[in-house]
CSV table of C-alpha atoms in Angstrom, one decimal:
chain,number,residue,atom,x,y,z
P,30,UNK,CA,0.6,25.6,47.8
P,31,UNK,CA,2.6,23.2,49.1
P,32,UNK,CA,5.3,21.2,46.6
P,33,UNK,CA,5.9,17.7,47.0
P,34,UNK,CA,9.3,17.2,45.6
P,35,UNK,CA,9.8,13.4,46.4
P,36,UNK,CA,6.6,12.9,44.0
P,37,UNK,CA,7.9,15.7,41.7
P,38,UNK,CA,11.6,13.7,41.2
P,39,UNK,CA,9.7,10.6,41.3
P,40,UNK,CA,7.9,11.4,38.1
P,41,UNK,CA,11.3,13.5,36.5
P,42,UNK,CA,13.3,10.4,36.8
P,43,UNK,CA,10.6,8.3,35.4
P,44,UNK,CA,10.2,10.6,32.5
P,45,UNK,CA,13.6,10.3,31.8
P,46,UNK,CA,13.8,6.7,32.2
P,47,UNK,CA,10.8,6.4,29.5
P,48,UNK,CA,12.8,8.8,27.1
P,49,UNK,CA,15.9,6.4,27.2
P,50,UNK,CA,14.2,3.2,26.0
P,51,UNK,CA,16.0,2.2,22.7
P,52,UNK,CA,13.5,2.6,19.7
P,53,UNK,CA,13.1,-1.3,18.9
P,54,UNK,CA,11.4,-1.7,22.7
P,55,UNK,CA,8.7,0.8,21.9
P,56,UNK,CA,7.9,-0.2,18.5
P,57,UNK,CA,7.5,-3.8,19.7
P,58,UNK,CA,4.4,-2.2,21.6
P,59,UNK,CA,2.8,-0.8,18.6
P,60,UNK,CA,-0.3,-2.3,16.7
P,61,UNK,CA,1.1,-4.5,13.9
P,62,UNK,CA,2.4,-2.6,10.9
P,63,UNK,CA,-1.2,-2.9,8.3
P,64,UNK,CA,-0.4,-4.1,4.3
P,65,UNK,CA,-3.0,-4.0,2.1
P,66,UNK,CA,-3.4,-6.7,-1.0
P,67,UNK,CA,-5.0,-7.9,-3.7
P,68,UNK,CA,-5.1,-11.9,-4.4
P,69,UNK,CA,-2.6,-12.0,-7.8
P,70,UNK,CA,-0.9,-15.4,-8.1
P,71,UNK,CA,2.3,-16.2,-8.0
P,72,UNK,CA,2.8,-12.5,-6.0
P,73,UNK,CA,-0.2,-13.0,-3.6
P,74,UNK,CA,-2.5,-15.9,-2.9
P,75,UNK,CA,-4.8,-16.7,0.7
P,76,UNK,CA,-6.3,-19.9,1.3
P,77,UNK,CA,-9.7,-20.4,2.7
P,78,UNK,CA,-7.9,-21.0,5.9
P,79,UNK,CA,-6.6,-17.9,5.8
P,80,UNK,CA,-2.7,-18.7,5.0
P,81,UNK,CA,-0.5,-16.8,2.9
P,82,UNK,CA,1.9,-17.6,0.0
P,83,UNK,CA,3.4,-15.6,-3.0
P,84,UNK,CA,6.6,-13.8,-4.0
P,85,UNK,CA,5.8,-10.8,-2.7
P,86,UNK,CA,4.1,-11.6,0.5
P,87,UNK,CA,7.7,-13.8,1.4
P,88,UNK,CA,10.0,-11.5,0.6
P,89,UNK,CA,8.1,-8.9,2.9
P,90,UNK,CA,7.9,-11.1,5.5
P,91,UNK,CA,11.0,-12.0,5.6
P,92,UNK,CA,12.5,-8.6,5.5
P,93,UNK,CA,10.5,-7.6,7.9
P,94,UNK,CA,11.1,-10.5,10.3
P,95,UNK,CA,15.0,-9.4,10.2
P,96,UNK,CA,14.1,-6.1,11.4
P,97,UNK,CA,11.2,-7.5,14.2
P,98,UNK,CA,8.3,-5.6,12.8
P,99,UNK,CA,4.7,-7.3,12.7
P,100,UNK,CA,2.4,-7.3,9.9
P,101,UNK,CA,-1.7,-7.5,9.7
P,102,UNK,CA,-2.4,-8.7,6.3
P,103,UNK,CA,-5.2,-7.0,5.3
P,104,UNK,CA,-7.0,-8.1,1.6
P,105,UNK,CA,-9.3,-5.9,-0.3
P,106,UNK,CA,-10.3,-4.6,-4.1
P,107,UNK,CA,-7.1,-2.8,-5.5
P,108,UNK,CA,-8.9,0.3,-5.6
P,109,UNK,CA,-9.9,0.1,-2.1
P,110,UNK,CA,-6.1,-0.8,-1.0
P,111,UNK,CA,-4.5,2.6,-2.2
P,112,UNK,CA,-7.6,4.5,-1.0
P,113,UNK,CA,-7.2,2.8,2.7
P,114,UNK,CA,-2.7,3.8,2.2
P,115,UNK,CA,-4.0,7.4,0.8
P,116,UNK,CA,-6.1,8.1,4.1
P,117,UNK,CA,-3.8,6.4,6.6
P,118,UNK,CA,-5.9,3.8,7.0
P,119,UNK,CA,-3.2,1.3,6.3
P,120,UNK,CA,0.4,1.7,6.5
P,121,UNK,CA,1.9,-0.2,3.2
P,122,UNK,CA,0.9,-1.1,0.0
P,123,UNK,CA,3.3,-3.5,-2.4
P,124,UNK,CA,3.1,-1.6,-6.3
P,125,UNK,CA,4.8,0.5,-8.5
P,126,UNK,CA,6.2,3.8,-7.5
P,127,UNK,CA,4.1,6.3,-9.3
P,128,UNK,CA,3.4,10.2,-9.6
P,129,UNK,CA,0.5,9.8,-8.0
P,130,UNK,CA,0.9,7.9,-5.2
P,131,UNK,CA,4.1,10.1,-4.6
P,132,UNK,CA,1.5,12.6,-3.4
P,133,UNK,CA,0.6,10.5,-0.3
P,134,UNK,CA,3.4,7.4,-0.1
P,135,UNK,CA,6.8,7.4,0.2
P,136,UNK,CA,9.5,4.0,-0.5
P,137,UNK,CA,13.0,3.2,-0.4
P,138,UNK,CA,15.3,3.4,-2.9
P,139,UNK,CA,15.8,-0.1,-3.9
P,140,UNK,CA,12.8,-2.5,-5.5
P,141,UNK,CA,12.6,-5.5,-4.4
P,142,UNK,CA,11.4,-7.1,-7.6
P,143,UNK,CA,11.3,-6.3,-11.3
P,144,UNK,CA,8.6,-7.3,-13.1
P,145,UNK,CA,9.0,-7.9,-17.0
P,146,UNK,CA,6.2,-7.0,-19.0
P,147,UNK,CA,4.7,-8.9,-22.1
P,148,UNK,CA,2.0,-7.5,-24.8
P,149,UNK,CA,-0.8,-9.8,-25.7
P,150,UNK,CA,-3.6,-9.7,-27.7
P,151,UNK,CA,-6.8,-11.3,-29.0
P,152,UNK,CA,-6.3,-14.4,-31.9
P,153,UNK,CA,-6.2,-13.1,-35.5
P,154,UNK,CA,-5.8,-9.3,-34.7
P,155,UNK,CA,-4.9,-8.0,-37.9
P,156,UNK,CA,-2.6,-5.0,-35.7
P,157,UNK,CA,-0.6,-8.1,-34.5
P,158,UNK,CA,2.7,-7.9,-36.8
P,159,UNK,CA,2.5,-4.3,-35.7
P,160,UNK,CA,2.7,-5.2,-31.8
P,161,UNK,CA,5.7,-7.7,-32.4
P,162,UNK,CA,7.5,-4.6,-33.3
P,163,UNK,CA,6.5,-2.9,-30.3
P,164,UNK,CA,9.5,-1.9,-27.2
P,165,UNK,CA,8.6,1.1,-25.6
P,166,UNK,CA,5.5,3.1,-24.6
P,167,UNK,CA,5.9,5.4,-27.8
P,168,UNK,CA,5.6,2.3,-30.2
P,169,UNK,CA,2.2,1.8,-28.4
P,170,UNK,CA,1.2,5.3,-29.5
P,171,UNK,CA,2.7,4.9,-32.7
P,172,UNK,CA,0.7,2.3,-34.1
P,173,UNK,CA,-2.6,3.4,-32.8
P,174,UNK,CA,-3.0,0.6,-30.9
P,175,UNK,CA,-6.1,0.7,-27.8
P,176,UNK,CA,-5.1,-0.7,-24.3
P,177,UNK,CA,-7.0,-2.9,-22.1
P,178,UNK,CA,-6.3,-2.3,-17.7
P,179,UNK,CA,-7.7,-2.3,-15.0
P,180,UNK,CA,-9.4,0.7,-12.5
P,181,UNK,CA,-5.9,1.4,-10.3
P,182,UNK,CA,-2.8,0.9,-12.6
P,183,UNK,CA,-1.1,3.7,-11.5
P,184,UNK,CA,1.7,2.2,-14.0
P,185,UNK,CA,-0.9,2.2,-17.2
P,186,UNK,CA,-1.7,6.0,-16.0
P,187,UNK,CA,1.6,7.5,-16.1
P,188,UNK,CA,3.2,5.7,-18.9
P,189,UNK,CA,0.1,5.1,-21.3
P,190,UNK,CA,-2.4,7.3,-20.6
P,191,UNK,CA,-0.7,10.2,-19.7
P,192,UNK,CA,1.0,9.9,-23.8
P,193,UNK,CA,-2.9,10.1,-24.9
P,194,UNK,CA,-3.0,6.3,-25.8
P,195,UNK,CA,-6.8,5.6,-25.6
P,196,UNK,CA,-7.3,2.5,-22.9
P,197,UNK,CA,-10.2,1.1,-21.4
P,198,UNK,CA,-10.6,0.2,-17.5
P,199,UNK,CA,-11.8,-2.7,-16.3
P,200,UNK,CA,-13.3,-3.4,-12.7
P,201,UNK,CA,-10.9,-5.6,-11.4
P,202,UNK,CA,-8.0,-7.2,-13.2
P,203,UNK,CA,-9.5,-11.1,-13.7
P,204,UNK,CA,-11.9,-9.1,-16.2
P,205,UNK,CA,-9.0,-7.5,-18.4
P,206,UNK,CA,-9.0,-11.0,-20.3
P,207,UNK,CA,-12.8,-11.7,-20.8
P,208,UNK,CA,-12.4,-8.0,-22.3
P,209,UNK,CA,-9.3,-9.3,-24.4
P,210,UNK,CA,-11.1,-11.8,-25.8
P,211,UNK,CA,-14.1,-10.2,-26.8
P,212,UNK,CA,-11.8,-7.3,-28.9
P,213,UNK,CA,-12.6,-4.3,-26.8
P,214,UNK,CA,-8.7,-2.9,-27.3
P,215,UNK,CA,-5.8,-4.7,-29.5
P,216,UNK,CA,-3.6,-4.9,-25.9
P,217,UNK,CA,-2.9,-6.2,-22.5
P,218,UNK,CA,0.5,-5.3,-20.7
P,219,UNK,CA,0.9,-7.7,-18.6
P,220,UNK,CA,3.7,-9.8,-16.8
P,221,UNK,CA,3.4,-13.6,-18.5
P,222,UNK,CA,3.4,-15.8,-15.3
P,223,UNK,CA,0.9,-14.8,-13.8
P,224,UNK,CA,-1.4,-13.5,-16.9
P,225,UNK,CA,-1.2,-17.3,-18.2
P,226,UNK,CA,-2.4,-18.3,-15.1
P,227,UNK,CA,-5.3,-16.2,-15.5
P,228,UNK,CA,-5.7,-17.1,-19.2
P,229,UNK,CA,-6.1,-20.8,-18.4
P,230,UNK,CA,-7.8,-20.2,-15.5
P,231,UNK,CA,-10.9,-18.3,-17.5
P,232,UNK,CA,-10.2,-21.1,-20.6
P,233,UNK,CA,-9.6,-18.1,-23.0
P,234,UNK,CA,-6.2,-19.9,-24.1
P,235,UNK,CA,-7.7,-20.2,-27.8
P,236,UNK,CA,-8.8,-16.6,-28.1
P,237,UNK,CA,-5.4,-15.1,-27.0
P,238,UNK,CA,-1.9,-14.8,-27.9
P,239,UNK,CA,1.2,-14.0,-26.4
P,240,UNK,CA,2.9,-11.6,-28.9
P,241,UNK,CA,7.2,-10.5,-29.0
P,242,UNK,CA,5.7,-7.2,-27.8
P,243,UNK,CA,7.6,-6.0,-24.5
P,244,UNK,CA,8.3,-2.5,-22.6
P,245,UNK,CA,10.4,-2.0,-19.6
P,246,UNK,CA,10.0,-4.1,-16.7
P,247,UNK,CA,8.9,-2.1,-13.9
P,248,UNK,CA,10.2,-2.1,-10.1
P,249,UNK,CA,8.2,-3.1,-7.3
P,250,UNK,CA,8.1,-1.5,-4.0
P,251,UNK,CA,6.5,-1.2,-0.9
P,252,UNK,CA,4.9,2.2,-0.5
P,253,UNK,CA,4.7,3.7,3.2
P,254,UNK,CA,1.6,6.4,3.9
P,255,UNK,CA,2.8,9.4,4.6
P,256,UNK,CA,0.1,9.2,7.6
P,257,UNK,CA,1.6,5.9,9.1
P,258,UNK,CA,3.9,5.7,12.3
P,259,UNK,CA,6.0,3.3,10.1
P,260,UNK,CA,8.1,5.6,7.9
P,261,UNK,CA,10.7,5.5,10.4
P,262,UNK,CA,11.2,1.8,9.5
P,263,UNK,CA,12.1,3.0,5.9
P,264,UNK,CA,16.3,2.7,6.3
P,265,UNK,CA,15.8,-0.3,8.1
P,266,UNK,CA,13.5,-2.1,5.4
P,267,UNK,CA,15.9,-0.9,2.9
P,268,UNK,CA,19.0,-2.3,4.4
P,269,UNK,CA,17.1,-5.5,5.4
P,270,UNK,CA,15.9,-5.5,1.0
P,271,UNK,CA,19.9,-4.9,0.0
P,272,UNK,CA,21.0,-8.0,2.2
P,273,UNK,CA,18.6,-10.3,0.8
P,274,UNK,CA,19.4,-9.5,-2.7
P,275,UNK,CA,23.0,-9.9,-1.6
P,276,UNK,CA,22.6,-13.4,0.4
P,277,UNK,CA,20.3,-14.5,-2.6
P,278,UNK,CA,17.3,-14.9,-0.2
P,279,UNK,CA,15.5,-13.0,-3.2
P,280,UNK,CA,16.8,-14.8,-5.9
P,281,UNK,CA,15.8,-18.2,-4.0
P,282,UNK,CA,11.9,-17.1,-3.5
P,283,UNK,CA,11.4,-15.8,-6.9
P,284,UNK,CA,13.0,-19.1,-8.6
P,285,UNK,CA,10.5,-21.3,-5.9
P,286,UNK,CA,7.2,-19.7,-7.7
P,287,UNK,CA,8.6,-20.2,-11.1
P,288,UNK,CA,9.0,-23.3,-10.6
P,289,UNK,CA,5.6,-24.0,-8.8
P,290,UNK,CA,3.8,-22.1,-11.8
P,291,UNK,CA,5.3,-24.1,-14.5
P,292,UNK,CA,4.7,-27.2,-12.8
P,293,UNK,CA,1.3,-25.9,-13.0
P,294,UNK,CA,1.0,-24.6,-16.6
C-alpha cells in the first residue's frame, strides 16, 4: 500500500496545532455551563419575561463573567435540581455543602455567602420560652422540639435529622409555613429575609413568630457534578469568589437586596 506522506504531515501538523490551542479558546466552544434553581426571593427570582434577579444569581454571574464562562439558567422543583446535578444532567447547583451531595458534587473552598438562620414558630406555642434559649442543633434535641422542612434540605438532614430530631417534610418550601401555622411541628429554621417575605406573602403574619432562637449560619456554595465538563473551572471560580469578596463586589450585592426587601416589608 502506498503511503501518502504530504497528507500524513498534513494531518500531524494539524493535530498538533489543535493540541496547542490555550484552554479558554476551546471552552468558549462548549454548550453553556447548566445551573439549576429554585425561585426563593431575595436569592433567586424570574419574571414572566424570563429575566433574572437575586443575590445569588448576581454574584454567579458576575464571577463567572470574569472568568468568560456561559450559563443556561435552568428552573425546576428543588428536588428535581439535585436529581438533574446527581445524574449529570446539569453542571451546578447553588446550596449547602452536604454529606450527601459530597457523593456526586464537588465545590471550592470558599462560600460565597453565609446565610444566618432564625427559629420561628406558631403564635402562643407554649415550647416558645424553651426555643429562645435555643443555639445549636443539640438545644433542638434537647427540648424535644419537632421540625418543620421541606423534601431536599440536605442541611435539615445532616444537622437535624441525622441527631434523631423528629421533622416533617413538606413538598416544596412555600408549604413549610401553611404547616407552621396550622401546629404540625413547634419549628422552622429558616433565614429571616426571605421567610418574612414568604410569611406576608401567604398573610400568616398573625399566626407566626419570629423567636431569639438561632444556630450557625451556614455557607453557600456552588456545587459542580462530578459528571460535568466544568470541574476544571473550579480554581478559576474560586479565585474569581476571593476577588470579589476582596473588591467588595459581594458585599455591594448582598447590601442592594436588603435594602430592596425592607423597602418592601
Amino acid at each position: 500500500m502506498r503511503i501518502n506522506f504530504k497528507y500524513l504531515l498534513k494531518n500531524i501538523f494539524l493535530l498538533c496545532a489543535i493540541c496547542m490551542i490555550p484552554e479558554p479558546i476551546l471552552h468558549a466552544k462548549e454548550a453553556p455551563m447548566i445551573i439549576t434553581y429554585s425561585d426563593f426571593w431575595p436569592l433567586f427570582k424570574t419574571e414572566q419575561n424570563g429575566t433574572m434577579s437575586g443575590i445569588f444569581y448576581e454574584i454567579v454571574s458576575e464571577a463567572m463573567t470574569r472568568i468568560d464562562v456561559k450559563i443556561k439558567w435552568e428552573s425546576y422543583p428543588w428536588a428535581r435540581c439535585q436529581n438533574y446535578v446527581k445524574t449529570g444532567k446539569a453542571d451546578g447547583i447553588m446550596t449547602v455543602p452536604t454529606n450527601e451531595r459530597a457523593e456526586y458534587t464537588v465545590t471550592h473552598p470558599t462560600p460565597f455567602y453565609h446565610q444566618h438562620l432564625q427559629l420561628f414558630t406558631y403564635k402562643d406555642n407554649s415550647k416558645e420560652k424553651f426555643i429562645d434559649m435555643v443555639k445549636t442543633p443539640e438545644d433542638i434535641q434537647r427540648a424535644e422540639l419537632s421540625v418543620i422542612t421541606y423534601v431536599g434540605n440536605g442541611w435539615n438532614k445532616d444537622n437535624i435529622q441525622s441527631l434523631g430530631i423528629i421533622t416533617h417534610e413538606a413538598s416544596n418550601p412555600e408549604t413549610i409555613w401553611p404547616m407552621l401555622s396550622h401546629k404540625r411541628g413547634d419549628i422552622v429554621i429558616e433565614w429571616p429575609i426571605a421567610a418574612w417575605l414568604e410569611i406576608k406573602s401567604l398573610n400568616l403574619s398573625q399566626k407566626i413568630v419570629q423567636t431569639n432562637g438561632t444556630v450557625d449560619s451556614i455557607p453557600f456554595h456552588l456545587l459542580f457534578s462530578k459528571k460535568s465538563n466544568y470541574i476544571k473551572i473550579l480554581p478559576r471560580f474560586e479565585k474569581a469568589i476571593q476577588e470579589m469578596k476582596n473588591d467588595g463586589t459581594i458585599k455591594s450585592i448582598i447590601k442592594k437586596y436588603k435594602q430592596l426587601v425592607l423597602k418592601n416589608k
